PDB file of C-alpha atoms in Angstrom:
ATOM      1  CA  MET A   1    -221.318 109.235-178.286  1.00 52.00           C
ATOM      2  CA  SER A   2    -220.157 111.785-176.030  1.00 59.00           C
ATOM      3  CA  ASP A   3    -219.619 115.394-176.663  1.00 66.00           C
ATOM      4  CA  TYR A   4    -216.124 115.321-175.174  1.00 62.00           C
ATOM      5  CA  ILE A   5    -213.291 114.781-177.548  1.00 66.00           C
ATOM      6  CA  CYS A   6    -210.768 114.000-174.912  1.00 66.00           C
ATOM      7  CA  HIS A   7    -211.222 111.686-172.020  1.00 62.00           C
ATOM      8  CA  ASP A   8    -209.309 112.030-168.840  1.00 64.00           C
ATOM      9  CA  PHE A   9    -208.033 108.696-167.716  1.00 68.00           C
ATOM     10  CA  LYS A  10    -206.513 109.933-164.491  1.00 68.00           C
ATOM     11  CA  THR A  11    -207.822 108.542-161.396  1.00 68.00           C
ATOM     12  CA  PRO A  12    -208.324 110.877-158.529  1.00 66.00           C
ATOM     13  CA  ARG A  13    -205.622 110.346-155.913  1.00 66.00           C
ATOM     14  CA  ASN A  14    -204.549 111.650-152.575  1.00 66.00           C
ATOM     15  CA  ASP A  15    -201.228 113.473-151.931  1.00 63.00           C
ATOM     16  CA  THR A  16    -198.402 111.027-152.303  1.00 67.00           C
ATOM     17  CA  SER A  17    -196.206 112.673-149.702  1.00 69.00           C
ATOM     18  CA  LYS A  18    -196.748 114.851-146.732  1.00 73.00           C
ATOM     19  CA  ARG A  19    -195.843 118.481-146.750  1.00 75.00           C
ATOM     20  CA  LEU A  20    -192.418 119.481-145.370  1.00 76.00           C
ATOM     21  CA  PRO A  21    -192.340 120.588-141.757  1.00 83.00           C
ATOM     22  CA  ASP A  22    -192.381 124.331-141.066  1.00 85.00           C
ATOM     23  CA  THR A  23    -188.815 124.264-139.712  1.00 87.00           C
ATOM     24  CA  PHE A  24    -187.596 123.566-143.234  1.00 87.00           C
ATOM     25  CA  LYS A  25    -188.669 127.049-144.186  1.00 86.00           C
ATOM     26  CA  ALA A  26    -185.512 128.192-142.409  1.00 90.00           C
ATOM     27  CA  VAL A  27    -183.275 126.392-144.946  1.00 91.00           C
ATOM     28  CA  PRO A  28    -183.419 129.136-147.596  1.00 91.00           C
ATOM     29  CA  VAL A  29    -182.936 131.762-144.892  1.00 92.00           C
ATOM     30  CA  LEU A  30    -179.866 129.903-143.594  1.00 93.00           C
ATOM     31  CA  PHE A  31    -178.585 129.567-147.173  1.00 95.00           C
ATOM     32  CA  TYR A  32    -178.786 133.307-147.775  1.00 95.00           C
ATOM     33  CA  LEU A  33    -177.282 134.018-144.344  1.00 96.00           C
ATOM     34  CA  SER A  34    -174.381 131.673-145.144  1.00 96.00           C
ATOM     35  CA  LEU A  35    -173.872 133.484-148.467  1.00 97.00           C
ATOM     36  CA  VAL A  36    -173.752 136.825-146.649  1.00 97.00           C
ATOM     37  CA  ALA A  37    -171.371 135.383-144.004  1.00 97.00           C
ATOM     38  CA  ALA A  38    -169.133 133.879-146.692  1.00 97.00           C
ATOM     39  CA  ALA A  39    -169.041 137.218-148.501  1.00 97.00           C
ATOM     40  CA  TYR A  40    -168.200 138.961-145.212  1.00 97.00           C
ATOM     41  CA  PHE A  41    -165.405 136.526-144.351  1.00 97.00           C
ATOM     42  CA  MET A  42    -164.001 136.658-147.887  1.00 97.00           C
ATOM     43  CA  THR A  43    -163.997 140.457-147.731  1.00 97.00           C
ATOM     44  CA  MET A  44    -162.311 140.412-144.315  1.00 97.00           C
ATOM     45  CA  ASP A  45    -159.721 137.877-145.532  1.00 97.00           C
ATOM     46  CA  TRP A  46    -159.036 139.982-148.631  1.00 97.00           C
ATOM     47  CA  LEU A  47    -158.595 143.111-146.470  1.00 97.00           C
ATOM     48  CA  ALA A  48    -156.323 141.182-144.086  1.00 97.00           C
ATOM     49  CA  TYR A  49    -154.325 139.906-147.077  1.00 97.00           C
ATOM     50  CA  LYS A  50    -153.864 143.443-148.384  1.00 97.00           C
ATOM     51  CA  ALA A  51    -152.856 144.638-144.896  1.00 97.00           C
ATOM     52  CA  ALA A  52    -150.382 141.736-144.653  1.00 97.00           C
ATOM     53  CA  GLN A  53    -148.915 142.685-148.037  1.00 97.00           C
ATOM     54  CA  GLN A  54    -148.455 146.267-146.837  1.00 97.00           C
ATOM     55  CA  GLU A  55    -146.833 145.055-143.603  1.00 97.00           C
ATOM     56  CA  LYS A  56    -144.582 142.754-145.644  1.00 97.00           C
ATOM     57  CA  ALA A  57    -143.541 145.642-147.899  1.00 96.00           C
ATOM     58  CA  GLN A  58    -142.844 147.802-144.829  1.00 96.00           C
ATOM     59  CA  ALA A  59    -140.880 144.957-143.211  1.00 96.00           C
ATOM     60  CA  GLU A  60    -138.831 144.456-146.398  1.00 96.00           C
ATOM     61  CA  ALA A  61    -138.123 148.186-146.582  1.00 96.00           C
ATOM     62  CA  LYS A  62    -137.106 148.142-142.921  1.00 96.00           C
ATOM     63  CA  LYS A  63    -134.930 145.062-143.573  1.00 96.00           C
ATOM     64  CA  VAL A  64    -133.212 146.840-146.480  1.00 96.00           C
ATOM     65  CA  ALA A  65    -132.595 149.866-144.260  1.00 96.00           C
ATOM     66  CA  ILE A  66    -131.272 147.668-141.450  1.00 96.00           C
ATOM     67  CA  ASP A  67    -129.059 145.728-143.892  1.00 96.00           C
ATOM     68  CA  ALA A  68    -127.675 149.011-145.218  1.00 96.00           C
ATOM     69  CA  ALA A  69    -127.018 150.224-141.666  1.00 96.00           C
ATOM     70  CA  LYS A  70    -125.433 146.856-140.814  1.00 96.00           C
ATOM     71  CA  ALA A  71    -123.222 147.026-143.905  1.00 96.00           C
ATOM     72  CA  LYS A  72    -122.180 150.542-142.920  1.00 96.00           C
ATOM     73  CA  LEU A  73    -121.421 149.399-139.364  1.00 96.00           C
ATOM     74  CA  ASP A  74    -119.524 146.360-140.681  1.00 96.00           C
ATOM     75  CA  GLU A  75    -117.511 148.677-142.904  1.00 95.00           C
ATOM     76  CA  GLU A  76    -116.750 150.938-139.939  1.00 95.00           C
ATOM     77  CA  LYS A  77    -115.842 147.883-137.846  1.00 96.00           C
ATOM     78  CA  ALA A  78    -113.526 146.617-140.579  1.00 95.00           C
ATOM     79  CA  GLY A  79    -111.877 150.045-140.702  1.00 94.00           C
ATOM     80  CA  LEU A  80    -111.523 150.061-136.919  1.00 94.00           C
ATOM     81  CA  ASP A  81    -110.150 146.510-136.951  1.00 95.00           C
ATOM     82  CA  GLN A  82    -107.643 147.520-139.600  1.00 94.00           C
ATOM     83  CA  GLU A  83    -106.684 150.595-137.594  1.00 93.00           C
ATOM     84  CA  THR A  84    -106.391 148.442-134.453  1.00 92.00           C
ATOM     85  CA  ALA A  85    -104.138 146.000-136.292  1.00 92.00           C
ATOM     86  CA  ARG A  86    -101.940 148.864-137.499  1.00 90.00           C
ATOM     87  CA  ALA A  87    -101.845 150.300-133.970  1.00 88.00           C
ATOM     88  CA  GLU A  88    -100.850 146.901-132.576  1.00 87.00           C
ATOM     89  CA  ASN A  89     -98.110 146.601-135.188  1.00 82.00           C
ATOM     90  CA  LEU A  90     -96.925 150.091-134.287  1.00 78.00           C
ATOM     91  CA  ALA A  91     -96.994 149.182-130.596  1.00 78.00           C
ATOM     92  CA  LYS A  92     -94.935 146.063-131.326  1.00 75.00           C
ATOM     93  CA  TRP A  93     -92.576 148.187-133.402  1.00 70.00           C
ATOM     94  CA  MET A  94     -92.232 150.748-130.614  1.00 70.00           C
ATOM     95  CA  GLU A  95     -91.798 148.002-128.034  1.00 68.00           C
ATOM     96  CA  GLY A  96     -88.981 146.588-130.119  1.00 62.00           C
ATOM     97  CA  ALA A  97     -87.429 150.013-130.593  1.00 62.00           C
ATOM     98  CA  ARG A  98     -85.056 149.977-127.715  1.00 62.00           C
ATOM     99  CA  ASN A  99     -82.549 152.735-127.433  1.00 69.00           C
ATOM    100  CA  VAL A 100     -79.565 151.825-129.613  1.00 74.00           C
ATOM    101  CA  GLN A 101     -77.224 154.295-127.932  1.00 77.00           C
ATOM    102  CA  PRO A 102     -76.258 151.824-125.148  1.00 82.00           C
ATOM    103  CA  ILE A 103     -75.497 149.205-127.815  1.00 82.00           C
ATOM    104  CA  THR A 104     -73.235 151.513-129.804  1.00 83.00           C
ATOM    105  CA  ALA A 105     -71.573 152.714-126.598  1.00 83.00           C
ATOM    106  CA  ALA A 106     -70.962 149.105-125.466  1.00 84.00           C
ATOM    107  CA  ILE A 107     -69.408 148.263-128.847  1.00 84.00           C
ATOM    108  CA  ALA A 108     -67.205 151.385-128.810  1.00 84.00           C
ATOM    109  CA  ARG A 109     -66.069 150.774-125.214  1.00 84.00           C
ATOM    110  CA  SER A 110     -65.196 147.148-125.932  1.00 84.00           C
ATOM    111  CA  MET A 111     -62.649 148.160-128.583  1.00 83.00           C
ATOM    112  CA  PRO A 112     -59.094 148.904-127.477  1.00 83.00           C
ATOM    113  CA  LEU A 113     -57.499 152.252-128.419  1.00 80.00           C
ATOM    114  CA  GLU A 114     -55.332 150.829-131.195  1.00 84.00           C
ATOM    115  CA  VAL A 115     -58.369 149.339-133.010  1.00 82.00           C
ATOM    116  CA  ARG A 116     -60.549 151.566-135.140  1.00 84.00           C
ATOM    117  CA  LEU A 117     -64.218 151.045-136.100  1.00 82.00           C
ATOM    118  CA  SER A 118     -64.641 151.991-139.738  1.00 83.00           C
ATOM    119  CA  GLY A 119     -68.320 151.108-139.956  1.00 86.00           C
ATOM    120  CA  LEU A 120     -71.145 150.305-137.585  1.00 86.00           C
ATOM    121  CA  THR A 121     -74.677 149.641-138.806  1.00 86.00           C
ATOM    122  CA  LEU A 122     -77.728 148.710-136.757  1.00 85.00           C
ATOM    123  CA  GLU A 123     -80.912 147.890-138.681  1.00 86.00           C
ATOM    124  CA  ARG A 124     -84.272 146.753-137.383  1.00 80.00           C
ATOM    125  CA  SER A 125     -86.184 143.978-139.049  1.00 74.00           C
ATOM    126  CA  ALA A 126     -89.710 144.792-140.246  1.00 73.00           C
ATOM    127  CA  GLN A 127     -90.906 141.288-139.397  1.00 77.00           C
ATOM    128  CA  VAL A 128     -89.354 141.147-135.925  1.00 76.00           C
ATOM    129  CA  PRO A 129     -88.773 144.709-134.717  1.00 71.00           C
ATOM    130  CA  SER A 130     -87.116 143.649-131.474  1.00 75.00           C
ATOM    131  CA  ASN A 131     -84.203 142.089-133.402  1.00 82.00           C
ATOM    132  CA  LEU A 132     -81.374 144.244-134.685  1.00 84.00           C
ATOM    133  CA  ALA A 133     -79.101 143.442-137.600  1.00 87.00           C
ATOM    134  CA  LEU A 134     -75.540 144.391-136.605  1.00 87.00           C
ATOM    135  CA  SER A 135     -72.803 144.994-139.137  1.00 90.00           C
ATOM    136  CA  VAL A 136     -69.325 146.101-137.915  1.00 89.00           C
ATOM    137  CA  ARG A 137     -66.099 146.804-139.828  1.00 89.00           C
ATOM    138  CA  ILE A 138     -63.005 146.739-137.629  1.00 87.00           C
ATOM    139  CA  ASN A 139     -59.594 148.040-138.801  1.00 86.00           C
ATOM    140  CA  GLY A 140     -56.481 146.652-137.160  1.00 81.00           C
ATOM    141  CA  GLY A 141     -58.265 144.220-134.881  1.00 76.00           C
ATOM    142  CA  SER A 142     -58.522 140.504-134.302  1.00 79.00           C
ATOM    143  CA  VAL A 143     -61.056 137.934-133.211  1.00 79.00           C
ATOM    144  CA  THR A 144     -60.524 138.863-129.540  1.00 84.00           C
ATOM    145  CA  GLU A 145     -62.158 142.254-130.131  1.00 84.00           C
ATOM    146  CA  ILE A 146     -65.242 140.496-131.474  1.00 84.00           C
ATOM    147  CA  GLY A 147     -65.337 138.375-128.312  1.00 86.00           C
ATOM    148  CA  MET A 148     -65.075 141.536-126.147  1.00 87.00           C
ATOM    149  CA  MET A 149     -67.839 143.164-128.217  1.00 86.00           C
ATOM    150  CA  GLU A 150     -70.139 140.149-127.694  1.00 88.00           C
ATOM    151  CA  THR A 151     -69.390 140.230-123.965  1.00 88.00           C
ATOM    152  CA  GLY A 152     -70.379 143.919-123.822  1.00 87.00           C
ATOM    153  CA  LEU A 153     -73.584 143.181-125.698  1.00 86.00           C
ATOM    154  CA  SER A 154     -74.449 140.270-123.406  1.00 87.00           C
ATOM    155  CA  ARG A 155     -74.325 142.680-120.433  1.00 87.00           C
ATOM    156  CA  LEU A 156     -77.098 144.645-122.189  1.00 85.00           C
ATOM    157  CA  GLN A 157     -79.202 141.445-122.458  1.00 85.00           C
ATOM    158  CA  TYR A 158     -78.467 140.929-126.186  1.00 85.00           C
ATOM    159  CA  ARG A 159     -77.040 137.791-127.702  1.00 86.00           C
ATOM    160  CA  SER A 160     -75.714 137.213-131.192  1.00 86.00           C
ATOM    161  CA  PHE A 161     -77.699 134.979-133.471  1.00 84.00           C
ATOM    162  CA  SER A 162     -76.046 133.434-136.558  1.00 86.00           C
ATOM    163  CA  PRO A 163     -72.857 135.544-136.435  1.00 87.00           C
ATOM    164  CA  GLN A 164     -70.677 135.705-139.551  1.00 87.00           C
ATOM    165  CA  GLN A 165     -67.234 137.167-139.793  1.00 86.00           C
ATOM    166  CA  SER A 166     -64.773 137.556-142.593  1.00 86.00           C
ATOM    167  CA  LYS A 167     -61.215 138.866-142.583  1.00 85.00           C
ATOM    168  CA  ASP A 168     -59.705 140.730-145.498  1.00 85.00           C
ATOM    169  CA  GLY A 169     -56.216 141.847-144.531  1.00 82.00           C
ATOM    170  CA  ASP A 170     -56.501 144.157-141.499  1.00 83.00           C
ATOM    171  CA  ILE A 171     -60.255 144.597-141.929  1.00 86.00           C
ATOM    172  CA  ILE A 172     -62.644 142.286-140.111  1.00 87.00           C
ATOM    173  CA  GLU A 173     -66.273 142.356-141.143  1.00 90.00           C
ATOM    174  CA  TYR A 174     -68.727 141.021-138.581  1.00 89.00           C
ATOM    175  CA  ARG A 175     -72.457 140.504-139.159  1.00 91.00           C
ATOM    176  CA  SER A 176     -74.954 139.213-136.669  1.00 91.00           C
ATOM    177  CA  THR A 177     -78.538 139.480-135.549  1.00 88.00           C
ATOM    178  CA  LEU A 178     -78.910 140.799-132.019  1.00 85.00           C
ATOM    179  CA  VAL A 179     -81.766 139.166-130.118  1.00 85.00           C
ATOM    180  CA  ARG A 180     -83.003 140.708-126.868  1.00 81.00           C
ATOM    181  CA  GLN A 181     -83.032 138.287-123.923  1.00 80.00           C
ATOM    182  CA  ASP A 182     -85.716 139.484-121.547  1.00 73.00           C
ATOM    183  CA  PRO A 183     -84.982 138.374-117.994  1.00 60.00           C
TER     184      PRO A 183
END
């Protein structure tokens, strides 16, 4: 018997595959380079993300400031528009404020000496300032005096709109709206 306790049953054999080419030694180097590049690009992306967040915060702050300035300007514009509207209403009011002295003089001149005016009221309408509300009380007159009064007013480019008259004894009350007829 043999002195060896264990027998090796392996048969001697040649290499089963060839060695890898030398160019494959670059694979681990490329792997580590790609890890370094990935880390670099991730770092750069993270820094760009943080910079973008800062720019976004600055842009939002600027937007808030611009919105506040816009709101202030809109408020000023609304105030100016309101003031313009009031000025236009005042201009319309002043345009409608014609001198009433010629109207009262025309009414007084149209009355004969024996007729007396006991009341004469001219009021302007707030809605239509160019129209005048006329109210006349005539003592001792007749309807002919009202016709003469309307003739005198028509010479001043006014016409009566919806006239109303009532007679109570010697007193004639006449109400009308005078409308300016612009030639």
